[in-house]
Amino acid sequence: MTWRLLHRWLGLVAGAVALLLGITGAILALDPVSSAWQAVPAANDLPVATLAQRVAANVPGMEEIRRLPEGDIVAWSFDGNQARASRIDPADGHVLGAYEDSALFRWVKNLHRSFLLDDPGRIAAAVVALTMLLLSISGLTLTARRLGGWRQLTARVRGSLLQRIHVVTGRVVVAVLLLSSITALYMSAVTFSLIPADADTEPDVISVDSTQPDLRAEQLPLLRSLQTGDLRRLSFPSPDDPEDVWQVETDQGAGWVDRRSGQTLAWEPIAMPQRVNDLVTLLHTGEGAWFWAVPLGLAGACIPLFWVTGLLMWWQTRRQTPRIADNAALSQADMLIFVASESGVTWGFAQALHQALTRNGHRVYAGGLEKFQTVAAARQIFILAATYGDGQAPAHATKALERIKNQPISATPVTVLGFGDRQFGTFCGYAEALDQALRERGWPQLLPLEKIHQQSPQEFARWGAALAQALNESLTLNYVPRLPPTTVLTLISRQQFPGAAGEPSVILRFQSTGLSRFEAGDLIGIIPPESPVPRYYSLACGWRDGFVEICVRKFPNGLCSTWLHTLQAGDTVSAFVRPNPEFALGGTRKPAVLIGAGTGVAPLAGFIRRNTRHAPMHLFYGIRDPAKDYYFGREIEEWLGDHRLSSLKTAFSRVPDGGGYVQDALQRDATHVRELLSGGAIVRVCGSRAMSQGVTRVLDEILAPLRLSVARLKADGRYAEDIF
Amino acid sequence: MFKFKPLVAATAAACALALPTLAHSRPVTLAATLNNYSGNGAYLAVYLTNAKGEYVSTLWVAGGKAKYYKHLADWNRLSANDAKRLNGVTGASVGAGRTLNVTADLADALIDAGYEIRIDAAVEKMRDSPSEVRVPLTKAGAGKAQPGKQYIQSLTYQIQ
């Protein structure tokens, strides 16, 4: 959570400035590339003496030769009254033209390193570099977390288009950005003399006075031994100063040569600090290595992309959380509502409660549960808490329980309302934990813990009636679920199964026209006519199949399933797609162990149907009686035939010698399953809770010799369940 | 001994010590105007040498980062033993086309005695120019503009 906050706020605020560094950096990266393109470089093994001789023959008043990072040779000269800088063709020493550093690149570079603000700007740029470093580290950590661990860093990214752009580009360029920001910080430290970059002292050498004439460059042994490929700079001795010397700098060191004797007066190998500094500069600028400048520039150009996509994502999250109109200030509120919500749905209930109380003249505050506290003016406190997974807190409220335990107790009653699903083992487990903690500490309550099943507006309204009575006010809670836009789907065909336990099942196939893209394993939310609350079913196909297919078992008194069973071809339903990225396969070609029982085979059938690339898929399929509930039986035979499915193991629990449950089938095939899992196979389990617990137990036994467990596979993102 | 004076064109007000005696001194003002070379701000070292070419004192150093001083090679070498060479005489680098103004109190004995004003210049990514300009410190030379080799369009000094 902390990483997320750090990444979000640093990104939004400092990212706006980093944007400028990214764009200017990308422009600057063009410099080495274009320079390399236009360069007229010397042969690397050309002796420096020969080069100097050629240049001296063509340029009067030579003072200095430099080899630019991209290989161009530039000569500085002063011919009595005019200083010149000329580009030289090293092949013969003739002048190609005047040399001038690009004013545009120079301006952009000053913008890049100091925002044109000199030292204060340089410090600001260093701070932005530090920010980039933190953003890269936090971004990488969040990506690993999102994809299910560091070893999954290369896994396929799911989510909205914005999220995919942000994460996929980030994953590609993060290494370059890390390097860029670290080298930027190093260079800043060098600029402010916090790190030494080169030797301060130079040898005190002079050319010995004598009547001998000056030697020419080609007569100097040191220059003859040096190669132009290593040359950085060669200074000619001044004509006005008889004691002046030749000075040469190469990638290996610096040398001083007597102008008359030609003796090497001193040679100093390049010192380690300068070597490091040179390397850092190369890594940061790409100067002298255009092929490295290209990724540098691209990474820089990605920074605006990160900022824009990050900003939009933040904006979307904000928009999805309903805004509470007339939210009172915490300190002045007499009614406090604290919310723990995973998807934002519970906020919708909080909004309804807030509205009703406000209408009655209360000053009502609503906030996240992580902010739980009481204030002097408060008369009632409500906690509306959803449960995430198996009794855990929603992500934003992970520390809330701890916080509540540490709050000083007040006389203000705290009432807990839980939201969950009875089909889970621990219905409203988190709300129960909260309520228990409050009661143990001795907080009073207005109403006992109440639990709302599947976001039921009716149950919520009933709780509202009890609340009205307790408060002695008239109060109506009117919750309208916030749903994504729905599409009307027309039923094409239905395939009825009698079912082995008396309850029939049906495979329904609808037209998919108008739906957003979906994958097998995603969910479709269907809104039954008499309730605004959607019911979710796993999709047995992908959007490429061109239809929507679900397998529905009729539950006794099940409002939606009963209604679906009455549908005939041509009837319509209102529906929308809900992505289920943890469960859907997302295009992986790894071997897959698919385990399903009853109607739970539907998403697995969808995986196999879409497996036209023939990734190894092994289905373990448990039903009661093949004569009565063998869903997708005919298709499965067909998929075995065309190798979309590699192997099938079945278990029929209501048939004598039918093989028991699906976990028994796993047990019988333990060696093969172990082999698959040690080879990196992924696992998908779909069915009832009891079945998934049985499967976990058997798989843990199978995995034990590999020092693996289901929990471990889950942590690595290899194991996912779709439980109903 | 130090005297600062607000100046017009660009950057600096300076001062320097009076040597070699405690005799009368007078303010000398220097104006070094850079030409419009294409490059970042110039580092400049303005200093005084005696008749034997030996370093006497530093009048001004434009440019604040000591790590670049080695590019002002002559000054850096000659003044290496002067621990106080930067005392109160540093300022910002001077941009192309701008003018550096320096005021120094100089002893009478320095004038018309073979002393020279020298300026070393250096610009990032461009050629270093040690002894960019050298002018004898004489009454007759006062008010006469002298060009430098590469970066300095004109150096003028006035003796008051």
PDB file of N, CA and C in Angstrom, chain A residues 429-467:
ATOM      1  N   GLY A 429     -16.435 -12.464   6.929  1.00  0.00           N
ATOM      2  CA  GLY A 429     -15.411 -12.762   7.936  1.00  0.00           C
ATOM      3  C   GLY A 429     -14.729 -11.510   8.475  1.00  0.00           C
ATOM      4  N   TYR A 430     -14.486 -10.561   7.617  1.00  0.00           N
ATOM      5  CA  TYR A 430     -13.776  -9.363   8.068  1.00  0.00           C
ATOM      6  C   TYR A 430     -14.669  -8.513   8.975  1.00  0.00           C
ATOM      7  N   ALA A 431     -15.940  -8.379   8.588  1.00  0.00           N
ATOM      8  CA  ALA A 431     -16.874  -7.611   9.422  1.00  0.00           C
ATOM      9  C   ALA A 431     -16.984  -8.265  10.795  1.00  0.00           C
ATOM     10  N   GLU A 432     -17.008  -9.599  10.827  1.00  0.00           N
ATOM     11  CA  GLU A 432     -17.066 -10.320  12.099  1.00  0.00           C
ATOM     12  C   GLU A 432     -15.850 -10.015  12.961  1.00  0.00           C
ATOM     13  N   ALA A 433     -14.683 -10.001  12.327  1.00  0.00           N
ATOM     14  CA  ALA A 433     -13.448  -9.720  13.062  1.00  0.00           C
ATOM     15  C   ALA A 433     -13.488  -8.305  13.636  1.00  0.00           C
ATOM     16  N   LEU A 434     -13.978  -7.363  12.858  1.00  0.00           N
ATOM     17  CA  LEU A 434     -14.083  -5.977  13.324  1.00  0.00           C
ATOM     18  C   LEU A 434     -15.026  -5.891  14.515  1.00  0.00           C
ATOM     19  N   ASP A 435     -16.204  -6.520  14.350  1.00  0.00           N
ATOM     20  CA  ASP A 435     -17.209  -6.444  15.403  1.00  0.00           C
ATOM     21  C   ASP A 435     -16.682  -7.066  16.686  1.00  0.00           C
ATOM     22  N   GLN A 436     -16.019  -8.207  16.528  1.00  0.00           N
ATOM     23  CA  GLN A 436     -15.480  -8.911  17.698  1.00  0.00           C
ATOM     24  C   GLN A 436     -14.449  -8.053  18.433  1.00  0.00           C
ATOM     25  N   ALA A 437     -13.577  -7.388  17.635  1.00  0.00           N
ATOM     26  CA  ALA A 437     -12.547  -6.543  18.238  1.00  0.00           C
ATOM     27  C   ALA A 437     -13.189  -5.395  19.021  1.00  0.00           C
ATOM     28  N   LEU A 438     -14.232  -4.801  18.447  1.00  0.00           N
ATOM     29  CA  LEU A 438     -14.905  -3.676  19.110  1.00  0.00           C
ATOM     30  C   LEU A 438     -15.586  -4.126  20.402  1.00  0.00           C
ATOM     31  N   ARG A 439     -16.248  -5.293  20.353  1.00  0.00           N
ATOM     32  CA  ARG A 439     -16.965  -5.762  21.537  1.00  0.00           C
ATOM     33  C   ARG A 439     -15.992  -6.155  22.634  1.00  0.00           C
ATOM     34  N   GLU A 440     -14.902  -6.799  22.248  1.00  0.00           N
ATOM     35  CA  GLU A 440     -13.916  -7.211  23.248  1.00  0.00           C
ATOM     36  C   GLU A 440     -13.335  -6.004  23.972  1.00  0.00           C
ATOM     37  N   ARG A 441     -13.179  -4.913  23.224  1.00  0.00           N
ATOM     38  CA  ARG A 441     -12.638  -3.706  23.841  1.00  0.00           C
ATOM     39  C   ARG A 441     -13.701  -2.967  24.644  1.00  0.00           C
ATOM     40  N   GLY A 442     -14.971  -3.325  24.447  1.00  0.00           N
ATOM     41  CA  GLY A 442     -16.031  -2.727  25.243  1.00  0.00           C
ATOM     42  C   GLY A 442     -16.721  -1.532  24.607  1.00  0.00           C
ATOM     43  N   TRP A 443     -16.586  -1.379  23.303  1.00  0.00           N
ATOM     44  CA  TRP A 443     -17.324  -0.303  22.643  1.00  0.00           C
ATOM     45  C   TRP A 443     -18.817  -0.634  22.684  1.00  0.00           C
ATOM     46  N   PRO A 444     -19.665   0.346  22.969  1.00  0.00           N
ATOM     47  CA  PRO A 444     -21.107   0.092  22.887  1.00  0.00           C
ATOM     48  C   PRO A 444     -21.555  -0.007  21.432  1.00  0.00           C
ATOM     49  N   GLN A 445     -22.786  -0.564  21.238  1.00  0.00           N
ATOM     50  CA  GLN A 445     -23.306  -0.642  19.878  1.00  0.00           C
ATOM     51  C   GLN A 445     -24.769  -0.244  19.856  1.00  0.00           C
ATOM     52  N   LEU A 446     -25.207   0.314  18.730  1.00  0.00           N
ATOM     53  CA  LEU A 446     -26.606   0.685  18.582  1.00  0.00           C
ATOM     54  C   LEU A 446     -27.403  -0.519  18.097  1.00  0.00           C
ATOM     55  N   LEU A 447     -26.824  -1.228  17.084  1.00  0.00           N
ATOM     56  CA  LEU A 447     -27.454  -2.426  16.526  1.00  0.00           C
ATOM     57  C   LEU A 447     -26.419  -3.528  16.502  1.00  0.00           C
ATOM     58  N   PRO A 448     -26.840  -4.788  16.671  1.00  0.00           N
ATOM     59  CA  PRO A 448     -25.875  -5.891  16.560  1.00  0.00           C
ATOM     60  C   PRO A 448     -25.398  -6.036  15.115  1.00  0.00           C
ATOM     61  N   LEU A 449     -24.289  -6.763  14.957  1.00  0.00           N
ATOM     62  CA  LEU A 449     -23.721  -6.997  13.624  1.00  0.00           C
ATOM     63  C   LEU A 449     -24.777  -7.580  12.679  1.00  0.00           C
ATOM     64  N   GLU A 450     -24.927  -6.986  11.536  1.00  0.00           N
ATOM     65  CA  GLU A 450     -25.823  -7.505  10.510  1.00  0.00           C
ATOM     66  C   GLU A 450     -24.991  -7.775   9.266  1.00  0.00           C
ATOM     67  N   LYS A 451     -25.400  -8.825   8.488  1.00  0.00           N
ATOM     68  CA  LYS A 451     -24.621  -9.188   7.305  1.00  0.00           C
ATOM     69  C   LYS A 451     -25.512  -9.147   6.077  1.00  0.00           C
ATOM     70  N   ILE A 452     -25.039  -8.498   5.048  1.00  0.00           N
ATOM     71  CA  ILE A 452     -25.795  -8.365   3.803  1.00  0.00           C
ATOM     72  C   ILE A 452     -25.233  -9.348   2.776  1.00  0.00           C
ATOM     73  N   HIS A 453     -26.110 -10.198   2.239  1.00  0.00           N
ATOM     74  CA  HIS A 453     -25.695 -11.223   1.282  1.00  0.00           C
ATOM     75  C   HIS A 453     -25.785 -10.688  -0.148  1.00  0.00           C
ATOM     76  N   GLN A 454     -24.705 -10.861  -0.885  1.00  0.00           N
ATOM     77  CA  GLN A 454     -24.687 -10.509  -2.317  1.00  0.00           C
ATOM     78  C   GLN A 454     -25.282  -9.136  -2.623  1.00  0.00           C
ATOM     79  N   GLN A 455     -24.899  -8.179  -1.846  1.00  0.00           N
ATOM     80  CA  GLN A 455     -25.271  -6.786  -2.096  1.00  0.00           C
ATOM     81  C   GLN A 455     -26.781  -6.585  -2.215  1.00  0.00           C
ATOM     82  N   SER A 456     -27.509  -7.281  -1.396  1.00  0.00           N
ATOM     83  CA  SER A 456     -28.964  -7.256  -1.518  1.00  0.00           C
ATOM     84  C   SER A 456     -29.553  -5.933  -1.044  1.00  0.00           C
ATOM     85  N   PRO A 457     -30.208  -5.192  -1.937  1.00  0.00           N
ATOM     86  CA  PRO A 457     -30.840  -3.933  -1.538  1.00  0.00           C
ATOM     87  C   PRO A 457     -31.969  -4.173  -0.537  1.00  0.00           C
ATOM     88  N   GLN A 458     -32.641  -5.343  -0.665  1.00  0.00           N
ATOM     89  CA  GLN A 458     -33.750  -5.638   0.249  1.00  0.00           C
ATOM     90  C   GLN A 458     -33.238  -5.793   1.672  1.00  0.00           C
ATOM     91  N   GLU A 459     -32.153  -6.571   1.840  1.00  0.00           N
ATOM     92  CA  GLU A 459     -31.606  -6.774   3.177  1.00  0.00           C
ATOM     93  C   GLU A 459     -31.096  -5.453   3.762  1.00  0.00           C
ATOM     94  N   PHE A 460     -30.528  -4.640   2.880  1.00  0.00           N
ATOM     95  CA  PHE A 460     -30.012  -3.344   3.324  1.00  0.00           C
ATOM     96  C   PHE A 460     -31.174  -2.466   3.802  1.00  0.00           C
ATOM     97  N   ALA A 461     -32.277  -2.495   3.058  1.00  0.00           N
ATOM     98  CA  ALA A 461     -33.447  -1.695   3.430  1.00  0.00           C
ATOM     99  C   ALA A 461     -34.003  -2.167   4.773  1.00  0.00           C
ATOM    100  N   ARG A 462     -33.994  -3.510   5.020  1.00  0.00           N
ATOM    101  CA  ARG A 462     -34.467  -4.052   6.297  1.00  0.00           C
ATOM    102  C   ARG A 462     -33.602  -3.549   7.453  1.00  0.00           C
ATOM    103  N   TRP A 463     -32.279  -3.551   7.217  1.00  0.00           N
ATOM    104  CA  TRP A 463     -31.371  -3.037   8.258  1.00  0.00           C
ATOM    105  C   TRP A 463     -31.696  -1.558   8.515  1.00  0.00           C
ATOM    106  N   GLY A 464     -32.011  -0.828   7.418  1.00  0.00           N
ATOM    107  CA  GLY A 464     -32.375   0.585   7.539  1.00  0.00           C
ATOM    108  C   GLY A 464     -33.601   0.777   8.414  1.00  0.00           C
ATOM    109  N   ALA A 465     -34.568  -0.139   8.288  1.00  0.00           N
ATOM    110  CA  ALA A 465     -35.782  -0.034   9.093  1.00  0.00           C
ATOM    111  C   ALA A 465     -35.450  -0.213  10.572  1.00  0.00           C
ATOM    112  N   ALA A 466     -34.557  -1.198  10.859  1.00  0.00           N
ATOM    113  CA  ALA A 466     -34.136  -1.426  12.242  1.00  0.00           C
ATOM    114  C   ALA A 466     -33.397  -0.207  12.782  1.00  0.00           C
ATOM    115  N   LEU A 467     -32.602   0.400  11.919  1.00  0.00           N
ATOM    116  CA  LEU A 467     -31.835   1.582  12.320  1.00  0.00           C
ATOM    117  C   LEU A 467     -32.780   2.741  12.641  1.00  0.00           C
TER     118      LEU A 467
END
